[in-house]
PDB file of C-alpha atoms in Angstrom:
ATOM      1  CA  UNK A   1      76.647  33.432 -17.515  1.00 49.00           C
ATOM      2  CA  UNK A   2      79.764  32.972 -19.541  1.00 54.00           C
ATOM      3  CA  UNK A   3      79.389  32.168 -23.207  1.00 54.00           C
ATOM      4  CA  UNK A   4      75.881  33.614 -23.623  1.00 59.00           C
ATOM      5  CA  UNK A   5      75.576  36.686 -25.796  1.00 53.00           C
ATOM      6  CA  UNK A   6      72.798  38.862 -24.387  1.00 60.00           C
ATOM      7  CA  UNK A   7      73.499  41.690 -26.804  1.00 58.00           C
ATOM      8  CA  UNK A   8      71.786  40.909 -30.095  1.00 60.00           C
ATOM      9  CA  UNK A   9      73.210  44.023 -31.765  1.00 63.00           C
ATOM     10  CA  UNK A  10      76.835  42.943 -31.417  1.00 68.00           C
ATOM     11  CA  UNK A  11      78.476  40.209 -33.396  1.00 70.00           C
ATOM     12  CA  UNK A  12      77.841  36.705 -32.079  1.00 67.00           C
ATOM     13  CA  UNK A  13      80.403  34.861 -30.030  1.00 65.00           C
ATOM     14  CA  UNK A  14      82.433  32.300 -31.967  1.00 67.00           C
ATOM     15  CA  UNK A  15      81.367  28.721 -31.672  1.00 71.00           C
ATOM     16  CA  UNK A  16      83.823  26.696 -29.596  1.00 65.00           C
ATOM     17  CA  UNK A  17      83.971  23.100 -30.749  1.00 63.00           C
ATOM     18  CA  UNK A  18      83.424  20.689 -27.899  1.00 60.00           C
ATOM     19  CA  UNK A  19      85.556  17.539 -27.868  1.00 58.00           C
ATOM     20  CA  UNK A  20      83.687  14.456 -28.899  1.00 56.00           C
ATOM     21  CA  UNK A  21      83.628  11.916 -26.129  1.00 58.00           C
ATOM     22  CA  UNK A  22      83.386   8.924 -28.431  1.00 61.00           C
ATOM     23  CA  UNK A  23      85.659  10.192 -31.194  1.00 59.00           C
ATOM     24  CA  UNK A  24      86.983   7.106 -33.031  1.00 61.00           C
ATOM     25  CA  UNK A  25      90.082   8.908 -34.243  1.00 62.00           C
ATOM     26  CA  UNK A  26      93.087   8.864 -31.866  1.00 58.00           C
ATOM     27  CA  UNK A  27      94.894  12.136 -31.234  1.00 58.00           C
ATOM     28  CA  UNK A  28      97.664  12.976 -33.726  1.00 58.00           C
ATOM     29  CA  UNK A  29     100.428  12.446 -31.140  1.00 60.00           C
ATOM     30  CA  UNK A  30      99.282   8.896 -30.481  1.00 62.00           C
ATOM     31  CA  UNK A  31      99.629   8.049 -34.175  1.00 70.00           C
ATOM     32  CA  UNK A  32     103.255   9.222 -34.138  1.00 75.00           C
ATOM     33  CA  UNK A  33     104.104   7.264 -31.007  1.00 73.00           C
ATOM     34  CA  UNK A  34     102.486   4.113 -32.361  1.00 78.00           C
ATOM     35  CA  UNK A  35     104.308   4.431 -35.681  1.00 79.00           C
ATOM     36  CA  UNK A  36     107.591   4.961 -33.838  1.00 75.00           C
ATOM     37  CA  UNK A  37     107.068   1.753 -31.832  1.00 75.00           C
ATOM     38  CA  UNK A  38     106.197  -0.140 -34.999  1.00 79.00           C
ATOM     39  CA  UNK A  39     109.639   0.693 -36.418  1.00 78.00           C
ATOM     40  CA  UNK A  40     111.385  -1.036 -33.491  1.00 75.00           C
ATOM     41  CA  UNK A  41     112.841  -4.439 -34.146  1.00 77.00           C
ATOM     42  CA  UNK A  42     113.751  -5.757 -30.685  1.00 70.00           C
ATOM     43  CA  UNK A  43     115.969  -8.598 -31.870  1.00 71.00           C
ATOM     44  CA  UNK A  44     118.030  -6.307 -34.060  1.00 71.00           C
ATOM     45  CA  UNK A  45     117.941  -3.058 -32.083  1.00 65.00           C
ATOM     46  CA  UNK A  46     118.552  -4.395 -28.589  1.00 69.00           C
ATOM     47  CA  UNK A  47     121.043  -7.128 -29.496  1.00 73.00           C
ATOM     48  CA  UNK A  48     123.396  -4.607 -31.123  1.00 74.00           C
ATOM     49  CA  UNK A  49     123.081  -2.045 -28.316  1.00 72.00           C
ATOM     50  CA  UNK A  50     126.220  -3.264 -26.545  1.00 70.00           C
ATOM     51  CA  UNK A  51     128.248  -2.781 -29.733  1.00 76.00           C
ATOM     52  CA  UNK A  52     127.443   0.919 -29.886  1.00 77.00           C
ATOM     53  CA  UNK A  53     129.915   3.384 -28.417  1.00 80.00           C
ATOM     54  CA  UNK A  54     129.347   4.445 -24.819  1.00 86.00           C
ATOM     55  CA  UNK A  55     126.917   1.618 -23.990  1.00 87.00           C
ATOM     56  CA  UNK A  56     129.085  -0.357 -21.590  1.00 87.00           C
ATOM     57  CA  UNK A  57     130.342   2.691 -19.702  1.00 89.00           C
ATOM     58  CA  UNK A  58     126.853   4.179 -19.443  1.00 92.00           C
ATOM     59  CA  UNK A  59     125.269   1.014 -18.079  1.00 91.00           C
ATOM     60  CA  UNK A  60     128.099   0.388 -15.621  1.00 93.00           C
ATOM     61  CA  UNK A  61     127.961   3.968 -14.332  1.00 94.00           C
ATOM     62  CA  UNK A  62     124.167   3.826 -14.084  1.00 95.00           C
ATOM     63  CA  UNK A  63     124.183   0.480 -12.278  1.00 95.00           C
ATOM     64  CA  UNK A  64     126.829   1.628  -9.817  1.00 95.00           C
ATOM     65  CA  UNK A  65     125.012   4.848  -8.972  1.00 95.00           C
ATOM     66  CA  UNK A  66     121.622   3.140  -8.812  1.00 95.00           C
ATOM     67  CA  UNK A  67     122.940   0.467  -6.484  1.00 95.00           C
ATOM     68  CA  UNK A  68     124.650   3.043  -4.293  1.00 95.00           C
ATOM     69  CA  UNK A  69     121.627   5.322  -4.063  1.00 94.00           C
ATOM     70  CA  UNK A  70     119.301   2.391  -3.414  1.00 94.00           C
ATOM     71  CA  UNK A  71     121.485   0.969  -0.652  1.00 94.00           C
ATOM     72  CA  UNK A  72     121.966   4.350   1.017  1.00 93.00           C
ATOM     73  CA  UNK A  73     118.237   5.050   0.892  1.00 92.00           C
ATOM     74  CA  UNK A  74     117.464   1.587   2.322  1.00 92.00           C
ATOM     75  CA  UNK A  75     119.972   2.020   5.159  1.00 91.00           C
ATOM     76  CA  UNK A  76     118.767   5.510   5.946  1.00 89.00           C
ATOM     77  CA  UNK A  77     115.008   5.017   5.817  1.00 85.00           C
ATOM     78  CA  UNK A  78     114.465   1.272   5.918  1.00 81.00           C
ATOM     79  CA  UNK A  79     111.728   1.504   3.283  1.00 83.00           C
ATOM     80  CA  UNK A  80     112.786  -1.069   0.698  1.00 84.00           C
ATOM     81  CA  UNK A  81     110.196  -0.160  -1.922  1.00 86.00           C
ATOM     82  CA  UNK A  82     111.096   3.507  -1.783  1.00 88.00           C
ATOM     83  CA  UNK A  83     114.789   2.612  -1.896  1.00 92.00           C
ATOM     84  CA  UNK A  84     114.240   0.487  -4.983  1.00 92.00           C
ATOM     85  CA  UNK A  85     112.418   3.361  -6.682  1.00 93.00           C
ATOM     86  CA  UNK A  86     115.216   5.779  -5.832  1.00 93.00           C
ATOM     87  CA  UNK A  87     117.834   3.301  -7.028  1.00 95.00           C
ATOM     88  CA  UNK A  88     116.055   2.666 -10.323  1.00 95.00           C
ATOM     89  CA  UNK A  89     115.535   6.386 -10.872  1.00 95.00           C
ATOM     90  CA  UNK A  90     119.221   7.060 -10.242  1.00 96.00           C
ATOM     91  CA  UNK A  91     120.144   4.212 -12.618  1.00 96.00           C
ATOM     92  CA  UNK A  92     117.987   5.626 -15.422  1.00 95.00           C
ATOM     93  CA  UNK A  93     119.154   9.212 -14.960  1.00 96.00           C
ATOM     94  CA  UNK A  94     122.828   8.273 -14.752  1.00 95.00           C
ATOM     95  CA  UNK A  95     122.644   5.908 -17.733  1.00 94.00           C
ATOM     96  CA  UNK A  96     120.917   8.448 -19.949  1.00 93.00           C
ATOM     97  CA  UNK A  97     123.158  11.260 -18.725  1.00 94.00           C
ATOM     98  CA  UNK A  98     126.444   9.451 -19.328  1.00 94.00           C
ATOM     99  CA  UNK A  99     125.176   8.109 -22.677  1.00 90.00           C
ATOM    100  CA  UNK A 100     124.290  11.617 -23.861  1.00 92.00           C
ATOM    101  CA  UNK A 101     127.542  13.125 -22.560  1.00 93.00           C
ATOM    102  CA  UNK A 102     129.610  10.442 -24.272  1.00 90.00           C
ATOM    103  CA  UNK A 103     127.796  10.967 -27.572  1.00 90.00           C
ATOM    104  CA  UNK A 104     128.231  14.737 -27.157  1.00 91.00           C
ATOM    105  CA  UNK A 105     131.995  14.229 -26.842  1.00 90.00           C
ATOM    106  CA  UNK A 106     131.995  11.981 -29.940  1.00 88.00           C
ATOM    107  CA  UNK A 107     130.098  14.622 -31.965  1.00 90.00           C
ATOM    108  CA  UNK A 108     132.487  17.298 -30.697  1.00 89.00           C
ATOM    109  CA  UNK A 109     135.525  15.248 -31.771  1.00 86.00           C
ATOM    110  CA  UNK A 110     134.006  14.603 -35.208  1.00 86.00           C
ATOM    111  CA  UNK A 111     133.356  18.320 -35.695  1.00 87.00           C
ATOM    112  CA  UNK A 112     136.938  19.158 -34.721  1.00 84.00           C
ATOM    113  CA  UNK A 113     138.275  16.526 -37.126  1.00 80.00           C
ATOM    114  CA  UNK A 114     136.031  17.767 -39.926  1.00 82.00           C
ATOM    115  CA  UNK A 115     137.166  21.363 -39.401  1.00 84.00           C
ATOM    116  CA  UNK A 116     140.820  20.322 -39.370  1.00 78.00           C
ATOM    117  CA  UNK A 117     141.496  21.514 -35.831  1.00 77.00           C
ATOM    118  CA  UNK A 118     142.154  17.977 -34.608  1.00 71.00           C
ATOM    119  CA  UNK A 119     144.195  15.493 -36.602  1.00 68.00           C
ATOM    120  CA  UNK A 120     142.567  12.203 -37.513  1.00 64.00           C
ATOM    121  CA  UNK A 121     144.634   9.543 -35.762  1.00 63.00           C
ATOM    122  CA  UNK A 122     144.244   5.844 -36.299  1.00 61.00           C
ATOM    123  CA  UNK A 123     144.922   4.261 -32.910  1.00 60.00           C
ATOM    124  CA  UNK A 124     146.004   0.995 -34.514  1.00 61.00           C
ATOM    125  CA  UNK A 125     148.774   2.819 -36.378  1.00 65.00           C
ATOM    126  CA  UNK A 126     149.868   4.584 -33.180  1.00 65.00           C
ATOM    127  CA  UNK A 127     150.007   1.290 -31.270  1.00 71.00           C
ATOM    128  CA  UNK A 128     151.951  -0.371 -34.082  1.00 74.00           C
ATOM    129  CA  UNK A 129     154.429   2.535 -34.160  1.00 76.00           C
ATOM    130  CA  UNK A 130     154.942   2.273 -30.384  1.00 80.00           C
ATOM    131  CA  UNK A 131     155.577  -1.460 -30.665  1.00 81.00           C
ATOM    132  CA  UNK A 132     158.094  -0.909 -33.486  1.00 82.00           C
ATOM    133  CA  UNK A 133     159.904   1.735 -31.414  1.00 85.00           C
ATOM    134  CA  UNK A 134     160.004  -0.586 -28.376  1.00 85.00           C
ATOM    135  CA  UNK A 135     161.393  -3.451 -30.472  1.00 85.00           C
ATOM    136  CA  UNK A 136     163.992  -1.165 -32.048  1.00 86.00           C
ATOM    137  CA  UNK A 137     165.023   0.134 -28.596  1.00 85.00           C
ATOM    138  CA  UNK A 138     165.428  -3.426 -27.281  1.00 83.00           C
ATOM    139  CA  UNK A 139     167.520  -4.420 -30.306  1.00 85.00           C
ATOM    140  CA  UNK A 140     169.796  -1.410 -29.811  1.00 81.00           C
ATOM    141  CA  UNK A 141     170.311  -2.324 -26.145  1.00 76.00           C
ATOM    142  CA  UNK A 142     171.348  -5.857 -27.029  1.00 67.00           C
TER     143      UNK A 142
END
């Protein structure tokens, strides 16, 4: 039998604590998850989501892929519930993937700008300079 020490001369086996079935304390991980959800403010966090960089592109890419995968699965197998699951899964994976890739590119650009390898360019100034050049070119032609 495992766990029984028949040899009295040797040191005893260590006591292994058994989990309490009615332990009132939640596991430590649950406390962290609950506290993380308590910090969410749905009206503030989700209403400003579309203003964050990459949001529109990520959701459009995810919706397009999810719709495509769902339709192809439905046409191929005819199982609508399975097709919906595949489509939703593709939507989630594509949205998260494109969101993360876009933010990776933003972090990469910021690091290059901070190190001086990439010049900081204000796109408004570039557009204004192009407009001034176009106006000057038209005035010279006249």
